[in-house]
């Protein structure tokens, strides 16, 4: 028996990176996965790679109308969802604007990051609960970040949005428990996972390797993590093995949060 046999899952931002790895791992464990994204070409290709156990749906996590349309389609096609992974997220650096410190960041860029990372997770939780209400069970997994647990001077909006995701996860977990629903909600806090998200920061050319080494020089395991390593944690939270876990936060960061960067001798 596979660990997610018979379950239906929706993963946001699943065209590439961590979301794609989670979709693949879920299919490998027997789930049917709705691969969703705003990049329709990459999302369709990703779902195609996963075969009959996956389908692509356009879903911009910022748009409530997209959530309503996706949920209506899923309800008609396969009924309630068992698993929702709110994975889609942006750093704010996608447009090459590196001014994200608390003194100089623009209000517009602050709002854009929160729209995707926080509004998207709020909507994802809202519609996940509604889908899971009738069967009274399910697993919601929110992808926060190590940046949601510590301050990040150069990425203020990203850190703020991910901290809010951590807290909202606990609110959702308690709300569902209060409502008598066996709907669990947990957050995963990755750090330095090698995905396309890093490309604008790593760049190309001969200095790429050096930049990579610099980014992980303070990471105790001294390497980037891989998307599949995050997906393995998502499989655990999605499965019935995690039946007593709700409102929890799991770090997957090569040990960064285990200690302080400064080590007084
Ligand atoms: P990627 O940028 O590689 O992939 C994110 C995917 O989400 C892309 O396909 C992107 O589409 C899509 N997306 C962006 N905006 C939206 C939207 N509004 N609605 C739906 N989909 C959208 O990111 P990662 O795989 O690296 O990150 C996944 C999650 O993990 C994010 O929440 C991120 O913050 C978090 N995380 C990642 C870490 C890392 O080191 N990689 C560390 C900590 C947390 P498009 O390409 O068209 O923009």
Coordinates of C-alpha atoms and ligand atoms in Angstrom, one line a residue:
X1 CA 0.0 0.0 0.0
X2 CA 1.4 3.4 -1.0
X3 CA 1.4 6.2 1.5
X4 CA -1.1 8.4 -0.3
X5 CA -3.1 5.8 -2.1
X6 CA -6.5 7.0 -3.2
X7 CA -5.9 10.6 -2.1
X8 CA -6.5 13.7 -4.2
X9 CA -4.1 16.6 -3.8
X10 CA -3.8 20.1 -5.2
X11 CA -0.3 21.8 -5.3
X12 CA 0.1 25.5 -6.1
X13 CA 3.1 26.7 -8.0
X14 CA 3.8 23.2 -9.1
X15 CA 5.2 23.8 -12.6
X16 CA 8.7 23.8 -11.3
X17 CA 10.9 23.8 -8.2
X18 CA 9.7 22.5 -4.9
X19 CA 6.0 22.4 -6.0
X20 CA 6.9 20.1 -9.0
X21 CA 9.0 17.8 -6.7
X22 CA 6.0 17.6 -4.2
X23 CA 3.6 16.8 -7.1
X24 CA 6.0 14.0 -8.3
X25 CA 6.5 12.6 -4.8
X26 CA 2.7 12.5 -4.2
X27 CA 2.1 10.7 -7.5
X28 CA 4.8 8.2 -6.7
X29 CA 3.0 7.6 -3.4
X30 CA -0.3 6.8 -5.1
X31 CA -2.1 10.2 -5.1
X32 CA -3.9 12.0 -7.9
X33 CA -2.4 15.5 -8.2
X34 CA -3.9 18.7 -9.5
X35 CA -0.7 20.5 -10.7
X36 CA -1.6 24.3 -10.6
X37 CA 0.4 27.3 -11.6
X38 CA 0.3 30.6 -13.6
X39 CA 2.9 29.3 -16.1
X40 CA 0.5 27.3 -18.2
X41 CA 3.0 25.8 -20.6
X42 CA 5.4 24.6 -17.9
X43 CA 2.5 23.4 -15.7
X44 CA 0.9 21.4 -18.6
X45 CA 4.3 19.9 -19.4
X46 CA 4.8 19.0 -15.7
X47 CA 1.4 17.3 -15.4
X48 CA 2.1 15.5 -18.7
X49 CA 5.3 14.1 -17.2
X50 CA 3.3 12.7 -14.3
X51 CA 0.9 10.8 -16.6
X52 CA -2.6 9.8 -15.8
X53 CA -2.3 10.5 -12.1
X54 CA -2.1 14.3 -12.7
X55 CA -4.0 17.1 -14.4
X56 CA -3.0 20.7 -14.9
X57 CA -5.2 23.6 -13.8
X58 CA -4.5 27.3 -14.2
X59 CA -4.6 28.9 -10.7
X60 CA -3.2 32.3 -9.8
X61 CA -3.1 32.0 -6.0
X62 CA -3.8 35.8 -5.7
X63 CA -7.1 35.6 -7.5
X64 CA -10.1 34.4 -5.5
X65 CA -12.0 33.8 -8.7
X66 CA -9.3 31.3 -9.8
X67 CA -9.7 29.4 -6.5
X68 CA -13.5 29.3 -6.9
X69 CA -13.2 28.0 -10.5
X70 CA -10.5 25.4 -9.7
X71 CA -12.4 24.1 -6.7
X72 CA -15.7 23.8 -8.7
X73 CA -13.8 21.9 -11.4
X74 CA -12.2 19.5 -8.9
X75 CA -15.4 19.0 -6.9
X76 CA -17.2 17.9 -10.1
X77 CA -14.4 15.8 -11.4
X78 CA -13.2 14.0 -8.3
X79 CA -15.0 15.3 -5.2
X80 CA -13.3 16.8 -2.1
X81 CA -9.6 17.3 -1.8
X82 CA -7.6 15.3 0.8
X83 CA -4.4 17.4 0.5
X84 CA -3.7 21.1 -0.4
X85 CA -0.2 22.3 -0.6
X86 CA 0.1 26.1 -0.6
X87 CA 3.5 26.3 -2.2
X88 CA 3.5 29.2 -4.7
X89 CA 5.7 32.0 -3.5
X90 CA 7.9 34.8 -4.8
X91 CA 10.9 36.6 -3.3
X92 CA 10.3 40.0 -4.9
X93 CA 13.6 39.8 -6.7
X94 CA 12.1 38.3 -9.8
X95 CA 12.1 41.7 -11.6
X96 CA 15.7 42.3 -10.7
X97 CA 14.8 45.0 -8.1
X98 CA 17.1 44.3 -5.2
X99 CA 15.9 47.1 -2.9
X100 CA 13.9 45.2 -0.3
X101 CA 15.3 46.5 2.9
X102 CA 12.9 48.1 5.5
X103 CA 14.1 51.6 4.7
X104 CA 14.0 51.6 0.9
X105 CA 11.6 49.0 -0.3
X106 CA 8.6 50.4 -2.2
X107 CA 5.1 50.0 -0.9
X108 CA 4.2 48.5 -4.2
X109 CA 6.8 45.7 -4.1
X110 CA 5.9 45.0 -0.4
X111 CA 2.3 44.6 -1.4
X112 CA 3.1 42.4 -4.4
X113 CA 5.1 39.9 -2.3
X114 CA 2.4 39.8 0.3
X115 CA -0.3 39.3 -2.4
X116 CA 1.3 36.1 -3.6
X117 CA 2.9 34.7 -0.4
X118 CA 0.2 35.6 2.1
X119 CA -3.1 36.4 0.3
X120 CA -2.4 33.2 -1.7
X121 CA -2.0 31.1 1.4
X122 CA -5.1 32.7 3.0
X123 CA -7.2 31.8 0.0
X124 CA -5.7 28.4 -0.3
X125 CA -6.5 27.6 3.3
X126 CA -10.0 29.0 3.0
X127 CA -10.9 26.9 0.0
X128 CA -9.1 23.8 1.3
X129 CA -11.2 23.9 4.5
X130 CA -14.4 24.3 2.5
X131 CA -13.5 21.3 0.3
X132 CA -12.5 19.2 3.3
X133 CA -15.6 20.2 5.5
X134 CA -17.9 17.5 4.2
X135 CA -15.5 14.5 4.7
X136 CA -14.3 16.3 7.9
X137 CA -10.7 15.3 7.1
X138 CA -7.6 16.5 5.2
X139 CA -4.1 17.9 5.3
X140 CA -3.2 21.4 4.5
X141 CA 0.6 22.1 4.1
X142 CA 1.8 25.7 3.9
X143 CA 5.3 26.3 2.5
X144 CA 6.7 29.1 4.7
X145 CA 10.5 29.5 5.0
X146 CA 13.4 29.8 7.4
X147 CA 12.9 33.5 6.6
X148 CA 9.5 33.4 8.4
X149 CA 11.4 32.6 11.6
X150 CA 14.2 35.1 11.6
X151 CA 14.6 38.7 10.4
X152 CA 16.0 39.2 6.9
X153 CA 17.2 42.8 6.4
X154 CA 17.5 42.5 2.6
X155 CA 14.2 40.8 2.0
X156 CA 11.7 42.5 4.4
X157 CA 8.5 41.7 2.6
X158 CA 9.5 38.1 1.9
X159 CA 10.4 37.6 5.6
X160 CA 7.2 39.3 6.8
X161 CA 4.9 37.3 4.5
X162 CA 6.5 34.0 5.5
X163 CA 6.2 34.8 9.2
X164 CA 2.5 35.5 8.6
X165 CA 2.2 32.2 6.8
X166 CA 3.7 30.4 9.9
X167 CA 1.2 32.1 12.2
X168 CA -1.9 31.6 9.9
X169 CA -1.0 27.9 9.8
X170 CA -1.5 27.7 13.5
X171 CA -4.8 29.7 13.4
X172 CA -6.1 27.4 10.7
X173 CA -5.0 24.3 12.7
X174 CA -6.9 25.5 15.8
X175 CA -9.9 26.7 13.9
X176 CA -10.3 23.3 12.2
X177 CA -9.9 21.5 15.5
X178 CA -12.5 23.8 17.1
X179 CA -14.9 23.0 14.3
X180 CA -14.6 19.3 15.0
X181 CA -12.8 18.7 11.7
X182 CA -9.9 16.3 11.3
X183 CA -8.3 18.8 9.0
X184 CA -4.6 19.2 9.9
X185 CA -2.6 22.3 8.9
X186 CA 1.2 22.4 9.2
X187 CA 4.0 24.6 7.8
X188 CA 7.3 23.6 6.3
X189 CA 10.3 26.0 6.6
X190 CA 12.9 25.3 3.9
X191 CA 16.1 27.2 3.4
X192 CA 18.5 27.3 0.5
X193 CA 16.8 24.7 -1.7
X194 CA 18.3 24.7 -5.2
X195 CA 15.4 25.7 -7.5
X196 CA 14.9 28.2 -10.3
X197 CA 14.0 30.8 -7.6
X198 CA 17.7 31.2 -6.9
X199 CA 18.7 31.9 -10.5
X200 CA 18.5 35.7 -10.3
X201 CA 20.7 35.6 -7.3
X202 CA 23.2 33.0 -8.5
X203 CA 23.5 34.3 -12.1
X204 CA 25.7 32.6 -14.7
X205 CA 29.3 32.7 -15.6
X206 CA 32.5 31.7 -13.8
X207 CA 31.5 33.2 -10.5
X208 CA 28.3 31.1 -10.2
X209 CA 30.1 28.3 -8.3
X210 CA 31.7 30.8 -5.9
X211 CA 28.4 32.5 -5.3
X212 CA 26.7 29.1 -4.5
X213 CA 29.5 28.3 -2.0
X214 CA 29.1 31.7 -0.4
X215 CA 25.3 31.3 0.0
X216 CA 25.8 28.0 1.9
X217 CA 29.0 28.9 3.8
X218 CA 27.0 29.4 7.0
X219 CA 24.9 26.3 6.5
X220 CA 26.1 23.5 8.9
X221 CA 25.6 20.9 6.1
X222 CA 27.5 23.2 3.7
X223 CA 25.3 22.5 0.7
X224 CA 22.0 23.5 -0.9
X225 CA 19.1 21.2 -0.2
X226 CA 17.2 19.6 -3.0
X227 CA 13.5 20.0 -3.8
X228 CA 13.0 16.2 -3.3
X229 CA 14.2 16.6 0.3
X230 CA 11.4 19.1 0.9
X231 CA 8.9 16.8 -0.9
X232 CA 9.7 13.9 1.4
X233 CA 8.6 16.1 4.4
X234 CA 5.4 17.0 2.5
X235 CA 4.6 13.4 1.9
X236 CA 4.9 12.7 5.6
X237 CA 2.6 15.6 6.5
X238 CA 0.1 14.6 3.8
X239 CA 0.0 11.0 4.9
X240 CA -2.0 9.4 7.7
X241 CA 1.3 8.7 9.5
X242 CA 1.2 12.4 10.6
X243 CA -2.4 12.0 12.0
X244 CA -1.5 13.7 15.4
X245 CA 0.5 16.6 13.8
X246 CA -1.3 19.9 13.4
X247 CA -0.2 23.5 13.9
X248 CA 3.4 22.2 13.7
X249 CA 6.4 23.8 11.9
X250 CA 9.1 21.6 10.4
X251 CA 12.4 23.2 9.4
X252 CA 14.4 21.7 6.5
X253 CA 17.4 23.9 6.4
X254 CA 20.6 21.9 6.7
X255 CA 20.9 22.9 10.3
X256 CA 20.9 26.7 9.9
X257 CA 18.3 27.3 12.6
X258 CA 19.9 24.9 15.1
X259 CA 22.3 27.5 16.3
X260 CA 23.5 31.1 15.9
X261 CA 25.8 32.1 13.1
X262 CA 28.1 33.8 15.6
X263 CA 30.0 31.3 17.8
X264 CA 31.8 33.0 20.7
X265 CA 34.9 31.1 21.5
Ligands
LIG1 P1 10.2 28.7 -7.9 O1 10.3 30.1 -8.2 O2 11.2 27.8 -8.5 O3 8.7 28.1 -8.3 C1 7.6 28.8 -7.9 C2 6.5 28.5 -8.9 O4 5.3 29.2 -8.4 C3 6.7 28.9 -10.3 O5 6.3 28.0 -11.2 C4 5.9 30.2 -10.4 O6 5.5 30.5 -11.7 C5 4.8 29.9 -9.5 N1 4.0 31.1 -9.1 C6 4.5 32.4 -8.9 N2 3.5 33.2 -8.6 C7 2.4 32.5 -8.6 C8 1.0 32.7 -8.4 N3 0.6 34.0 -8.1 N4 0.1 31.8 -8.5 C9 0.5 30.5 -8.8 N5 1.8 30.2 -9.0 C10 2.7 31.1 -8.9 O7 10.2 28.6 -6.3 P2 10.6 27.4 -5.3 O8 10.2 26.1 -5.8 O9 12.0 27.7 -4.9 O10 9.8 27.8 -4.0 C11 8.5 27.2 -3.7 C12 8.1 27.7 -2.3 O11 9.1 27.4 -1.4 C13 7.9 29.2 -2.3 O12 6.8 29.6 -1.4 C14 9.2 29.7 -1.6 O13 9.0 31.0 -0.9 C15 9.5 28.6 -0.7 N6 10.9 28.5 -0.2 C16 11.8 28.2 -1.2 C17 13.2 28.2 -0.7 C18 14.3 27.9 -1.7 O14 15.4 28.0 -1.3 N7 14.0 27.6 -2.9 C19 13.5 28.5 0.7 C20 12.4 28.8 1.5 C21 11.1 28.8 1.1 P3 6.4 31.6 -12.6 O15 7.6 30.9 -12.9 O16 5.5 31.9 -13.8 O17 6.6 32.8 -11.7

